[in-house]
Structures are given as C-alpha cells and as structure tokens.
CSV table of C-alpha atoms in Angstrom, one decimal:
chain,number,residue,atom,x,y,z
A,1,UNK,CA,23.4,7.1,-37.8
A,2,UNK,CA,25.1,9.6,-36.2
A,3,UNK,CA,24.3,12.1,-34.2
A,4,UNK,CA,25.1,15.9,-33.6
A,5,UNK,CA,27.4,16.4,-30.2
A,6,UNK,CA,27.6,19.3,-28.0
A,7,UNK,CA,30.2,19.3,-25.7
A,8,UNK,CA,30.1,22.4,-22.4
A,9,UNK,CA,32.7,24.1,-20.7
A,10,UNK,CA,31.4,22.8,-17.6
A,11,UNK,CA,32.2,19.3,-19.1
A,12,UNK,CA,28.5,18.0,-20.1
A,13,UNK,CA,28.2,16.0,-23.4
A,14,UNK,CA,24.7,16.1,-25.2
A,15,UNK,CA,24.3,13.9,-28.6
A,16,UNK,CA,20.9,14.7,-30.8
A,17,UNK,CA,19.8,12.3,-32.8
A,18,UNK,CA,17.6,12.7,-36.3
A,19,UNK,CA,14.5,10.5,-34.7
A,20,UNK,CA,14.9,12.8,-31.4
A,21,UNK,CA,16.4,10.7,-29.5
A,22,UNK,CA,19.0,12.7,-27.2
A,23,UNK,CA,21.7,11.6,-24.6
A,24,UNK,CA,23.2,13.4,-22.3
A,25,UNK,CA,26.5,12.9,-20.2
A,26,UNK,CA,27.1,14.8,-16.9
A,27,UNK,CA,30.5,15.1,-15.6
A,28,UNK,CA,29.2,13.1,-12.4
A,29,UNK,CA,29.2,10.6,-14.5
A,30,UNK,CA,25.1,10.7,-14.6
A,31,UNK,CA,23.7,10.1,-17.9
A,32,UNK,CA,20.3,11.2,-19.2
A,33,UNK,CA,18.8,9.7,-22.2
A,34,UNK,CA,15.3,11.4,-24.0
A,35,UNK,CA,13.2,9.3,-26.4
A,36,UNK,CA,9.5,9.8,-27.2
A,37,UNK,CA,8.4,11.8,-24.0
A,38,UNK,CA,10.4,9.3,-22.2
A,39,UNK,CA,12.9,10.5,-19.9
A,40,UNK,CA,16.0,7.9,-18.5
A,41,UNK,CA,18.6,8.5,-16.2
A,42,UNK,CA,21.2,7.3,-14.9
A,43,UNK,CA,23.5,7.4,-11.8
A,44,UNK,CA,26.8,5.9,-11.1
A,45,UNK,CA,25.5,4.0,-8.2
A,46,UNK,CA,23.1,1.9,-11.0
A,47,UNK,CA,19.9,3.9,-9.9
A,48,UNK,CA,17.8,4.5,-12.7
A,49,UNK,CA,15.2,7.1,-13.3
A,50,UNK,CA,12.4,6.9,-16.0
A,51,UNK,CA,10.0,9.8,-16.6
A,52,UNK,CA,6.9,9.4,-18.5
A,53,UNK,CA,5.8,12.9,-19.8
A,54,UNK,CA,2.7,11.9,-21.1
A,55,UNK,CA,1.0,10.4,-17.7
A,56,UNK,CA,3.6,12.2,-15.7
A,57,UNK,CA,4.9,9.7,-14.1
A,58,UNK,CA,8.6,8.6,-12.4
A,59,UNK,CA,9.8,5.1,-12.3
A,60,UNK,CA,12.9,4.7,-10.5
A,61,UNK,CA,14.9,1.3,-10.2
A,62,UNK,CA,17.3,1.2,-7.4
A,63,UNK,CA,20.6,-1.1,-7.8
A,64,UNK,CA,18.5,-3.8,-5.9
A,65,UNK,CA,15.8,-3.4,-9.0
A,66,UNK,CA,12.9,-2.3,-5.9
A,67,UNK,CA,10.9,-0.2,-7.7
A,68,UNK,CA,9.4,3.0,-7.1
A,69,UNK,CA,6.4,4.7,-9.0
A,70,UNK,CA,5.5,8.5,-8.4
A,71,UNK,CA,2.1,9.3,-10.5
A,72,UNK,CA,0.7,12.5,-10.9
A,73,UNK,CA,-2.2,11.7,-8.8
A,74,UNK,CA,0.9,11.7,-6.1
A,75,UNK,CA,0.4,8.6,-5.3
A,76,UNK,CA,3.8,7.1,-4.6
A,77,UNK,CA,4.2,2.7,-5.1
A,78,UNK,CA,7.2,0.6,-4.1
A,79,UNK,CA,7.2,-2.6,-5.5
A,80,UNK,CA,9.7,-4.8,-3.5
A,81,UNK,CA,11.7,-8.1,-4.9
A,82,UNK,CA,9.6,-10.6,-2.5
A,83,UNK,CA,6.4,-9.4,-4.4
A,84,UNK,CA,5.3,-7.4,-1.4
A,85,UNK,CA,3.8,-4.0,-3.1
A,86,UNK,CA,2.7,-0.8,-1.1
A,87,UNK,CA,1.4,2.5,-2.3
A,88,UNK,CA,0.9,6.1,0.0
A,89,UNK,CA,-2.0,8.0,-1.4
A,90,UNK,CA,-2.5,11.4,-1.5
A,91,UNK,CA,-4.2,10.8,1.9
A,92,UNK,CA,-1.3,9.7,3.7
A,93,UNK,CA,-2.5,6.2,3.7
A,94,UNK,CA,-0.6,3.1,3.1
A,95,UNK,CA,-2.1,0.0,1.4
A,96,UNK,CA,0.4,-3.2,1.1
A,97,UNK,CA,-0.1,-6.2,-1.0
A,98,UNK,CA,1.8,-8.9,-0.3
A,99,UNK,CA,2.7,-12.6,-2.6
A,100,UNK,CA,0.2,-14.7,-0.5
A,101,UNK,CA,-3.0,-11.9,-1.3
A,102,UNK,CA,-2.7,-10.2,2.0
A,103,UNK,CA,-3.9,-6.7,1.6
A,104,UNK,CA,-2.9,-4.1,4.6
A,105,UNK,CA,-4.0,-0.4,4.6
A,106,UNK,CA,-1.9,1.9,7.4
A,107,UNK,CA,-4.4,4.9,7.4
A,108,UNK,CA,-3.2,8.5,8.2
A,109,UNK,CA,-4.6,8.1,11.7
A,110,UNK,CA,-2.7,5.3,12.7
A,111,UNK,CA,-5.3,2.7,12.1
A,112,UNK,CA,-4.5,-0.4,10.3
A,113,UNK,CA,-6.8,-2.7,8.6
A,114,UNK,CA,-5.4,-6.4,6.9
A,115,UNK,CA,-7.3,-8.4,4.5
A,116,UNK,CA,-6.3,-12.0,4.3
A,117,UNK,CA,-7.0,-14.7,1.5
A,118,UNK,CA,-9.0,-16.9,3.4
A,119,UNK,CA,-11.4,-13.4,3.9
A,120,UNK,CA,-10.4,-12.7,7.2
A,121,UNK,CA,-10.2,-9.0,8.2
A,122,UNK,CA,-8.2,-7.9,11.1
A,123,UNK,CA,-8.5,-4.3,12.6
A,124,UNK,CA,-5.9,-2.8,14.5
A,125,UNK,CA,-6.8,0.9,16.5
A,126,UNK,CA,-4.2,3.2,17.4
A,127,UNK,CA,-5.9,3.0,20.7
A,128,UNK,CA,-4.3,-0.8,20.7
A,129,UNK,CA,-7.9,-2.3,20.4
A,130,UNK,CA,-7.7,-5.6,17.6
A,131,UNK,CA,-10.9,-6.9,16.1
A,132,UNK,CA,-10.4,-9.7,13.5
A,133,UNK,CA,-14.0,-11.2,11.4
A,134,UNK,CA,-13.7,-14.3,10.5
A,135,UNK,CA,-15.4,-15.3,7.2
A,136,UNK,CA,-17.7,-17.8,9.4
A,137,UNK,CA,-19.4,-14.8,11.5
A,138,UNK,CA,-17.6,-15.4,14.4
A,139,UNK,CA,-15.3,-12.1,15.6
A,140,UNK,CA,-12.6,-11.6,18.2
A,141,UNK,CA,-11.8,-8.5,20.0
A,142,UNK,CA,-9.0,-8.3,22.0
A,143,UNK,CA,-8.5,-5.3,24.4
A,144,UNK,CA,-5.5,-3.2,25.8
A,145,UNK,CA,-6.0,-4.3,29.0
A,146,UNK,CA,-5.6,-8.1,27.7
A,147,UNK,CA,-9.3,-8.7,27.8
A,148,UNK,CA,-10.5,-10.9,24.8
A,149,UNK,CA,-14.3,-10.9,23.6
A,150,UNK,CA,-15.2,-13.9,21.6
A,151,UNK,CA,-18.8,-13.0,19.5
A,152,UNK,CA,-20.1,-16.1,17.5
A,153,UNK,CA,-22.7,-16.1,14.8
A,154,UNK,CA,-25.6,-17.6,17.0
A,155,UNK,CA,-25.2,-15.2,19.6
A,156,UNK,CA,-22.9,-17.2,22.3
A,157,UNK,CA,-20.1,-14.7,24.2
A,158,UNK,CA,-17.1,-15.4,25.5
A,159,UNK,CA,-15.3,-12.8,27.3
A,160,UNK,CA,-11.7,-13.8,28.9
A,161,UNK,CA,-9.3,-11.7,31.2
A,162,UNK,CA,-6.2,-11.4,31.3
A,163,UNK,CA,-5.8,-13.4,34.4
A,164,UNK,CA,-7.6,-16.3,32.5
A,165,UNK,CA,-10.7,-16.4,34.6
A,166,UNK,CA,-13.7,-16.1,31.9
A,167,UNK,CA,-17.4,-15.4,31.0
A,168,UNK,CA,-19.7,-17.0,29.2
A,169,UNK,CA,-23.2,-15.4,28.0
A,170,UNK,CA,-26.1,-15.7,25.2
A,171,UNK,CA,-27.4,-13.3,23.8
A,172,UNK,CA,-31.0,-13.8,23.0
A,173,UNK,CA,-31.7,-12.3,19.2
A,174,UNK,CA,-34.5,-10.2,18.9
A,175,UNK,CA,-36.7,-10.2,15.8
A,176,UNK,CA,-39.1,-7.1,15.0
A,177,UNK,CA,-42.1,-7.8,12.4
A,178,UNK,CA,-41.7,-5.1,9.9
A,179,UNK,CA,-45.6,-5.1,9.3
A,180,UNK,CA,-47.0,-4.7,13.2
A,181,UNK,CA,-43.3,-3.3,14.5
A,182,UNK,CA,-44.2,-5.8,17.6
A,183,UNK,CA,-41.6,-7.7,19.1
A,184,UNK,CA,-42.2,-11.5,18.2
C-alpha cells in the first residue's frame, strides 16, 4: 500500500498512510515517523527519539543505545549499557542502581545514601561525615577530621584518631520498666 506524498518548498517530504501511519523527511536528513500515538525520530548521528502520547513520555536511544526516559511526572532515567540505571526526580534527587543491587540516592542537598546487597547502608553528609550500618548492628562513623567511631551491638565503643592512638568504652544499657517507669 501506498501512501499519499507531500513534498515542501522548503524541501520536507511527508508520506500518509491509510492505517495513519505517517513519515516524515527533513532536509537535515532527520526523519520522523507517527504510528498509533507513537512518535519516532530520527537523526543522522543514529540518535533516536520515541514519544509516547498516551503516558507522555520520551525515550531516546543515543548511537551507544544508553537510554534516556523523560516521563511526565518529570522524572528523567538513564539506563546505561553496564546495567547501571539512574533516575532525577522531580526533587532534584538522584537514585542509581547498579548490576550487583547497589542502590545510591544523591539527594538535592548533597547528601548521598548507598544501599548494598549484603544490606549494608552507607551515609555520606555533605558535611564530609560517613556513617555505614552494618546488617549485624555494629555502625561505623568516620569524621572529617579522620576520627573513626566504632558502635557495636552490645554496647562496646571504639573511637580512633587520626594519629592512630585510640579509645575504648562500654556503654552500660539502661532498661526502664514500662509499668513502674523505675530504672531496673
């Protein structure tokens, strides 16, 4: 089946088609295709450019086939070739996922919090301050100033300078009875 061709004087080619389908051929050698609320196009450098009218959104596939998704919500994703995915939010955060399950969120603020398989979280300040949890309770701060605080689960402290020189403390824990509101 053929289609019906317009051709413009400023050298633009458009073929309709019966089923709606429509094509369109810029003189920069872009080409634009329409199908079912689905917009394609694409660009002499192999970029190419989907638009979905119905959830209104953009998928564009660079000549290294990264992918980028724009959604309505305005949340924009990037889905790299190594697996590694990040979206921006509306919010201005970043949240990455990478092959191995890593999860890490950039926040607007300059904050940055990673997720790792084994459960781990890891939280980086702006102010340069790191605290990473450890599935097993225990959690490390490390300072600007090189400091490191080492908190275990049963209430043992370790804090170590910079010069290497350390601390060691226990903290006792403290239990309230919720009936009396005594100390035991």
């Amino acid at each position: 089946v053929h289609g019906n061709e317009l051709i413009f004087k400023n050298g633009v080619r458009k073929e309709a088609f019966p089923d709606g389908y429509k094509v369109i051929y810029f003189a920069n050698k872009d080409v634009k295709q329409v199908t079912n609320n689905i917009i394609v196009q694409t660009y002499p450098d192999g970029k190419t450019v989907y638009y979905f009218a119905e959830t209104q959104t953009t998928q564009t596939t660079l000549p290294d086939s990264m992918q980028i998704f724009k959604f309505a919500s305005k949340q924009i994703e990037k889905h790299y070739l190594d697996g590694t995915k990040e979206s921006r939010q509306i919010d201005r955060n970043h949240r990455y996922s990478f092959p191995d399950g890593t999860i890490k969120c950039v926040f607007a603020d300059g904050d940055e919090e990673s997720i790792f398989p084994d459960g781990a979280v890891q939280r980086i300040e702006r102010n340069g301050r790191k605290t990473i949890e450890y599935p097993n309770g225990e959690k490390e701060i490390s300072m600007p100033d090189g400091t490191t605080i080492k908190e275990h689960p049963d209430g043992r402290t370790q804090k170590i300078y910079s010069d290497g020189s350390y601390e060691n403390s226990h903290i006792e824990k403290t239990y309230v009875s919720q009936r009396t509101n005594y100390f035991i």
